[in-house]
CSV table of C-alpha atoms and ligand atoms in Angstrom, one decimal:
chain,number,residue,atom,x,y,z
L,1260,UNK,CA,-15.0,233.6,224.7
L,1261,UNK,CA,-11.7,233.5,223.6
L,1262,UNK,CA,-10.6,231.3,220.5
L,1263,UNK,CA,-8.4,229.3,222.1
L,1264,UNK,CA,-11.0,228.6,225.1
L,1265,UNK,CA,-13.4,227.7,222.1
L,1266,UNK,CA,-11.6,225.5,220.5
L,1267,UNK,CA,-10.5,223.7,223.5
L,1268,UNK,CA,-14.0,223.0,223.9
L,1269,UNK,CA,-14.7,222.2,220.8
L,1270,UNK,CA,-11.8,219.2,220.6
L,1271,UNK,CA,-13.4,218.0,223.7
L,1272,UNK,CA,-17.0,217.9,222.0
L,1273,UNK,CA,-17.4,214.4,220.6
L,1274,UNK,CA,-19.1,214.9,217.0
L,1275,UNK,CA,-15.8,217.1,216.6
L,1276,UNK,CA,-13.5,214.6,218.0
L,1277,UNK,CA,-15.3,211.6,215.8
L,1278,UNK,CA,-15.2,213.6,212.6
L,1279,UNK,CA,-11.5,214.0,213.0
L,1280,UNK,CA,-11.5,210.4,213.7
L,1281,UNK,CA,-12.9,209.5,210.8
L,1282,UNK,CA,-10.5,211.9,208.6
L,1283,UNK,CA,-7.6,210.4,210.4
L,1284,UNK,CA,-8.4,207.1,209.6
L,1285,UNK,CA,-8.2,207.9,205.6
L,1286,UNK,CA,-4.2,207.5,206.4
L,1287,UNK,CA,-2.7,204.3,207.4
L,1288,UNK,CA,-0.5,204.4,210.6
L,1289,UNK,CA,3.0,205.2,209.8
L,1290,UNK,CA,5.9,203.4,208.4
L,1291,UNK,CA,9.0,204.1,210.2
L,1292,UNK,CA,10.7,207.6,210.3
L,1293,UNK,CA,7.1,208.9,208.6
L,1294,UNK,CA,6.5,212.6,209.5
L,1295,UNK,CA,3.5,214.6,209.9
L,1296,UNK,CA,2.8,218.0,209.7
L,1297,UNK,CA,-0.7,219.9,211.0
L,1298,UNK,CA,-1.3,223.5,209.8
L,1299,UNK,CA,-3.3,225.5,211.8
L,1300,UNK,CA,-3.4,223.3,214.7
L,1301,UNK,CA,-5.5,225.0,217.4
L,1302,UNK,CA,-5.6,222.7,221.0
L,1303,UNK,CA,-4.2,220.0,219.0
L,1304,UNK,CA,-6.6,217.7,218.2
L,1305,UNK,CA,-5.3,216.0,215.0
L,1306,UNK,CA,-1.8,216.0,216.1
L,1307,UNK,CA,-2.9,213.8,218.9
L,1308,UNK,CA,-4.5,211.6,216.3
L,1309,UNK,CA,-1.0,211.6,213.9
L,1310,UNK,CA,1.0,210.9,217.3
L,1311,UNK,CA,-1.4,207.7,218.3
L,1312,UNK,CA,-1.5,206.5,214.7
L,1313,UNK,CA,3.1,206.8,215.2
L,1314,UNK,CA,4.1,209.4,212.7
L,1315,UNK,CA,6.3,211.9,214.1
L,1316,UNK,CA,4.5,214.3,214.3
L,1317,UNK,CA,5.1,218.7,214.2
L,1318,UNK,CA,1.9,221.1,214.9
L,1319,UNK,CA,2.1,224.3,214.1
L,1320,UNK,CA,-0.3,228.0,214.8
L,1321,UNK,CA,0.0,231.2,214.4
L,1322,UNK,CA,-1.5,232.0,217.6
L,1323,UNK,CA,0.4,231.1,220.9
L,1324,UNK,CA,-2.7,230.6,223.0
L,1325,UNK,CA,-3.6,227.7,220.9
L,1326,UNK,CA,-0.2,226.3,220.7
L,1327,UNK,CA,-0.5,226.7,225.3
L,1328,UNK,CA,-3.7,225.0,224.8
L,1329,UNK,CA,-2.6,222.2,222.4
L,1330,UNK,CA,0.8,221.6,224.9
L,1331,UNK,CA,-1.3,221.8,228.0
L,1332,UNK,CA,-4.0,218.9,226.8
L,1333,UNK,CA,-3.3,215.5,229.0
L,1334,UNK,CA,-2.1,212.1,228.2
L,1335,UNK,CA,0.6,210.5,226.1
L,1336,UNK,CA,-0.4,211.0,222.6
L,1337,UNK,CA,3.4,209.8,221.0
L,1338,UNK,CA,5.9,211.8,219.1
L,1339,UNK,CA,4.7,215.5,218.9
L,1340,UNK,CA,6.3,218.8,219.0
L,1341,UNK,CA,4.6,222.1,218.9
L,1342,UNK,CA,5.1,225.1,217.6
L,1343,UNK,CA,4.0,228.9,217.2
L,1344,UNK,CA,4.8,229.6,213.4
L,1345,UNK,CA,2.5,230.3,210.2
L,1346,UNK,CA,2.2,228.4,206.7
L,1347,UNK,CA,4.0,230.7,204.8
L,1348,UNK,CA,7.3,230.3,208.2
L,1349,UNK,CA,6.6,226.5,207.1
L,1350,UNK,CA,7.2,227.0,203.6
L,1351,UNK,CA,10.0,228.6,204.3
L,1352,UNK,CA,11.4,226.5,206.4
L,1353,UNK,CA,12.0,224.4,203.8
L,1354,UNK,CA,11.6,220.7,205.5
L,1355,UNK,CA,8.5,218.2,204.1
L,1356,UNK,CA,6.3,215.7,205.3
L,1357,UNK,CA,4.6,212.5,204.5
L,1358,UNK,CA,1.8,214.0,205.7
L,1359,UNK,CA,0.4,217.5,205.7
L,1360,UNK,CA,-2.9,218.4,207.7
L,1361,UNK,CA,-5.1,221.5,207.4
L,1362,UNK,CA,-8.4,221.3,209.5
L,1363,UNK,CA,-10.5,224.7,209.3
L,1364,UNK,CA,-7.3,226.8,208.6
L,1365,UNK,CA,-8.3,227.1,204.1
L,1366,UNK,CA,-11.3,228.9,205.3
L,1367,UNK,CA,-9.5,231.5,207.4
L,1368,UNK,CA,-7.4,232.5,205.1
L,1369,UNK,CA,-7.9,234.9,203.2
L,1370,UNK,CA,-6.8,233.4,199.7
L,1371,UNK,CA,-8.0,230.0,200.3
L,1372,UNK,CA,-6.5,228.4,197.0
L,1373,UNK,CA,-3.1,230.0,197.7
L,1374,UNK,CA,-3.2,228.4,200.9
L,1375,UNK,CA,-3.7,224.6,199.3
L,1376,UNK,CA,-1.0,225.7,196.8
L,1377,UNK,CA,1.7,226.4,199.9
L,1378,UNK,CA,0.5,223.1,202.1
L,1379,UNK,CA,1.3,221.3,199.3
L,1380,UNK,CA,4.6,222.5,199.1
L,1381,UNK,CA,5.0,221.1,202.5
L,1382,UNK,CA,4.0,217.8,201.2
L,1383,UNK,CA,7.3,215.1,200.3
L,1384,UNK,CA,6.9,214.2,196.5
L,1385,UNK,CA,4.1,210.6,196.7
L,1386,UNK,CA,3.1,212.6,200.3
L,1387,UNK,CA,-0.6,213.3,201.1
L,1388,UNK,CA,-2.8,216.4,201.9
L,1389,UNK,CA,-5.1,215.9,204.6
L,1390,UNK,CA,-8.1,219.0,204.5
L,1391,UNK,CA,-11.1,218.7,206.7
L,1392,UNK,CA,-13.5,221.5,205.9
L,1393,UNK,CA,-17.4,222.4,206.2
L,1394,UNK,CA,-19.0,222.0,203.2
L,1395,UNK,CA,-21.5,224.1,201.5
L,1396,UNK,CA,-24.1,221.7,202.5
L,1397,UNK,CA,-23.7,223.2,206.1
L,1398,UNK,CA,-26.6,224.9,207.4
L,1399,UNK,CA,-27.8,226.1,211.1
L,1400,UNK,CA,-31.1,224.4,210.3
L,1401,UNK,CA,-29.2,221.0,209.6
L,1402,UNK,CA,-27.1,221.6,212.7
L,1403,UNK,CA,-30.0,222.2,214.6
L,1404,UNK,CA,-31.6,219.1,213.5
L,1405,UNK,CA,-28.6,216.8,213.6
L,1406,UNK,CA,-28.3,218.5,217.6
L,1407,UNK,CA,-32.1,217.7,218.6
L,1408,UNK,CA,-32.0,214.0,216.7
L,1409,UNK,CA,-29.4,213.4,219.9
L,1410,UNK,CA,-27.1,212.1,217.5
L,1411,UNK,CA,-24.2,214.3,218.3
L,1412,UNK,CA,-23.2,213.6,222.1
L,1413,UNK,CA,-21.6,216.3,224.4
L,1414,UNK,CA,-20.8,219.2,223.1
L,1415,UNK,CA,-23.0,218.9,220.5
L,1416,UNK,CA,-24.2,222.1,220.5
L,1417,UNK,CA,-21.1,223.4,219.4
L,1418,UNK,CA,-22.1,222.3,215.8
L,1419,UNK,CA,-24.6,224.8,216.0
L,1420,UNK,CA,-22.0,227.6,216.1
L,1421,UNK,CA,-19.6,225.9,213.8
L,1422,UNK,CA,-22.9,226.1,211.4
L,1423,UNK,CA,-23.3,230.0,212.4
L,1424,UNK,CA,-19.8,230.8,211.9
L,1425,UNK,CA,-19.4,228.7,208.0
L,1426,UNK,CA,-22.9,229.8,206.4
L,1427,UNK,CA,-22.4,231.5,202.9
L,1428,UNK,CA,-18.7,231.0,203.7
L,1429,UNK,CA,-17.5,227.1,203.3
L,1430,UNK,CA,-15.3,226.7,200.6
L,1431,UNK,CA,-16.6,225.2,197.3
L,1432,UNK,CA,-15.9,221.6,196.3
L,1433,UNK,CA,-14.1,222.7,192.9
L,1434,UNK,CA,-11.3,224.0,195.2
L,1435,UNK,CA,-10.8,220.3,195.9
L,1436,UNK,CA,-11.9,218.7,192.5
L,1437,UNK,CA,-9.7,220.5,190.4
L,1438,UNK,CA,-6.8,219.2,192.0
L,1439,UNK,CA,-4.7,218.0,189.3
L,1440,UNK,CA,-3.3,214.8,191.3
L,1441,UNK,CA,-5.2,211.9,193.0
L,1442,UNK,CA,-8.0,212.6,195.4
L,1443,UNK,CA,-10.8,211.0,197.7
L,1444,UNK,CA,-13.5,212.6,199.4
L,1445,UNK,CA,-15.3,211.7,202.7
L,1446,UNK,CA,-18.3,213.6,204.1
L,1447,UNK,CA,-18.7,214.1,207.5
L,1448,UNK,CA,-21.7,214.9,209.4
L,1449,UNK,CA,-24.1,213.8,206.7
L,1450,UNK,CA,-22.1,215.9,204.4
L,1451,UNK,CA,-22.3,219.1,206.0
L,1452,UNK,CA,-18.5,218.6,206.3
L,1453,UNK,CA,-15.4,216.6,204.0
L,1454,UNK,CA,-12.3,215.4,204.7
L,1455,UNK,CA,-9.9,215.6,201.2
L,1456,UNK,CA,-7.2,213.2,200.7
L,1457,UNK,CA,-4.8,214.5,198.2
L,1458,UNK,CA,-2.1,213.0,196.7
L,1459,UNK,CA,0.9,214.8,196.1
L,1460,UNK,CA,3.0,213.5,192.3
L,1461,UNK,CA,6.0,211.7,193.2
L,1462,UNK,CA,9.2,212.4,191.3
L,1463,UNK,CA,9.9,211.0,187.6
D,1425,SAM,C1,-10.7,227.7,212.6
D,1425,SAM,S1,-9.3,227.4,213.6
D,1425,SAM,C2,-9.1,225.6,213.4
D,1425,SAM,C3,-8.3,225.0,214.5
D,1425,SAM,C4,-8.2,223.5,214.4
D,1425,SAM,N1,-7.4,223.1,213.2
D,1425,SAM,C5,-9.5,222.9,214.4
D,1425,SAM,O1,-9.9,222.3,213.3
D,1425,SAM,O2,-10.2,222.9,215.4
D,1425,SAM,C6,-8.0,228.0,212.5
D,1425,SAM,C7,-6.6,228.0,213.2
D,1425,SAM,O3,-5.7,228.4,212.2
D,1425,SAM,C8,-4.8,229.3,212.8
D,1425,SAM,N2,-4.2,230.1,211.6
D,1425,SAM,C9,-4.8,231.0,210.9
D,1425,SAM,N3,-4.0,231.4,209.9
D,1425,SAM,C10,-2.8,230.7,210.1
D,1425,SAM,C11,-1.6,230.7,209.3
D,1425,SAM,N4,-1.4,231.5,208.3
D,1425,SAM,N5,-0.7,229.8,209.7
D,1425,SAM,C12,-0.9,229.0,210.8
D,1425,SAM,N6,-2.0,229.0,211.5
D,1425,SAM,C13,-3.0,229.8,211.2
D,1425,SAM,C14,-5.6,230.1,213.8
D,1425,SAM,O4,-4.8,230.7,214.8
D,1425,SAM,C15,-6.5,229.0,214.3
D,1425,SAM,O5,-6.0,228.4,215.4
């Protein structure tokens, strides 16, 4: 199946869609004029979360199909404009945001703590990071077991290939705890998954 057919699915499953929730929820809806940026977007999934909680919001990927996919999703989700462009087109572009979002992009790159270095660039000084990533605690046996305790809804078999695709290759908490800055964690999916708020220093 193609990645943007799979991911499409996979913001329509609803342990993915509540996870997201859940990370979302770490910010507070926006003040006015507030600007949020998601990395890596896919179908668009937290950019519809930004545009209902009122930032104005930019989503950005590499790959058109998931950019067609994230324009073609329904409803009125707010302020939101797409584009096909990379993190390192985004640094260079120059412009920051209040927020920055990364969900499953770290892990696909292939010098993960480069890639936290340049998101953060895209950060405003006193901004926040916004990372959602499995966690080494993900397993195919715990996704199995999460999927048959009926916990996870529909789609919830997607977890299982979510598991498949992350064993031996989630990134390792230190990436997040040595941030030099503020930080919160919250699991997700009994831990098998975090969201990492990460506060970017504001000027002195
Ligand atoms: C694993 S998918 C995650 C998609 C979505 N964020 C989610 O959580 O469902 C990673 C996405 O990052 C995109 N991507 C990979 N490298 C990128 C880069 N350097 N800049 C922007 N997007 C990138 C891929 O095209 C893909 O859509």
């Amino acid at each position: 199946m193609p990645a943007a057919a799979l991911f499409t699915r996979l913001h329509g499953a609803a342990f993915y869609k509540a996870l997201h929730q859940q990370a979302a929820g770490m910010l507070p809806p926006a003040a006015a004029a507030q600007t949020w940026l998601d990395v890596g977007s896919g179908p668009g999934l937290l950019a519809r979360m930004a545009g209902a909680k009122a930032y104005a919001v930019r989503a950005v990927d590499r790959d058109t199909r998931m950019i067609a996919a994230a324009k073609a999703w329904p409803g009125a989700w707010g302020e939101i404009s797409y584009a096909v462009s990379g993190l390192a087109e985004e640094v260079a572009r120059g412009q920051r945001h209040d927020v920055v979002s990364a969900s499953s992009l770290l892990v696909v790159l292939p010098d993960p703590r480069e890639g936290l270095r340049l998101l953060a660039q895209l950060v405003k000084p006193g901004g926040r990071l916004l990372v959602i990533e499995a966690s080494p605690q993900m397993s195919r046996i715990k996704a199995w077991a999460m999927l048959f305790s009926g916990r996870l809804g529909p789609g919830g078999a997607l977890l299982a290939l979510w598991a498949m695709a992350r064993a031996g290759r989630a990134l390792p908490d230190r990436l997040f705890t040595s941030w030099p800055g503020g930080q919160s964690r919250l699991p997700l999916l009994d831990g098998m998954a975090n969201a990492w708020l990460l506060e970017v220093p504001g000027e002195t």
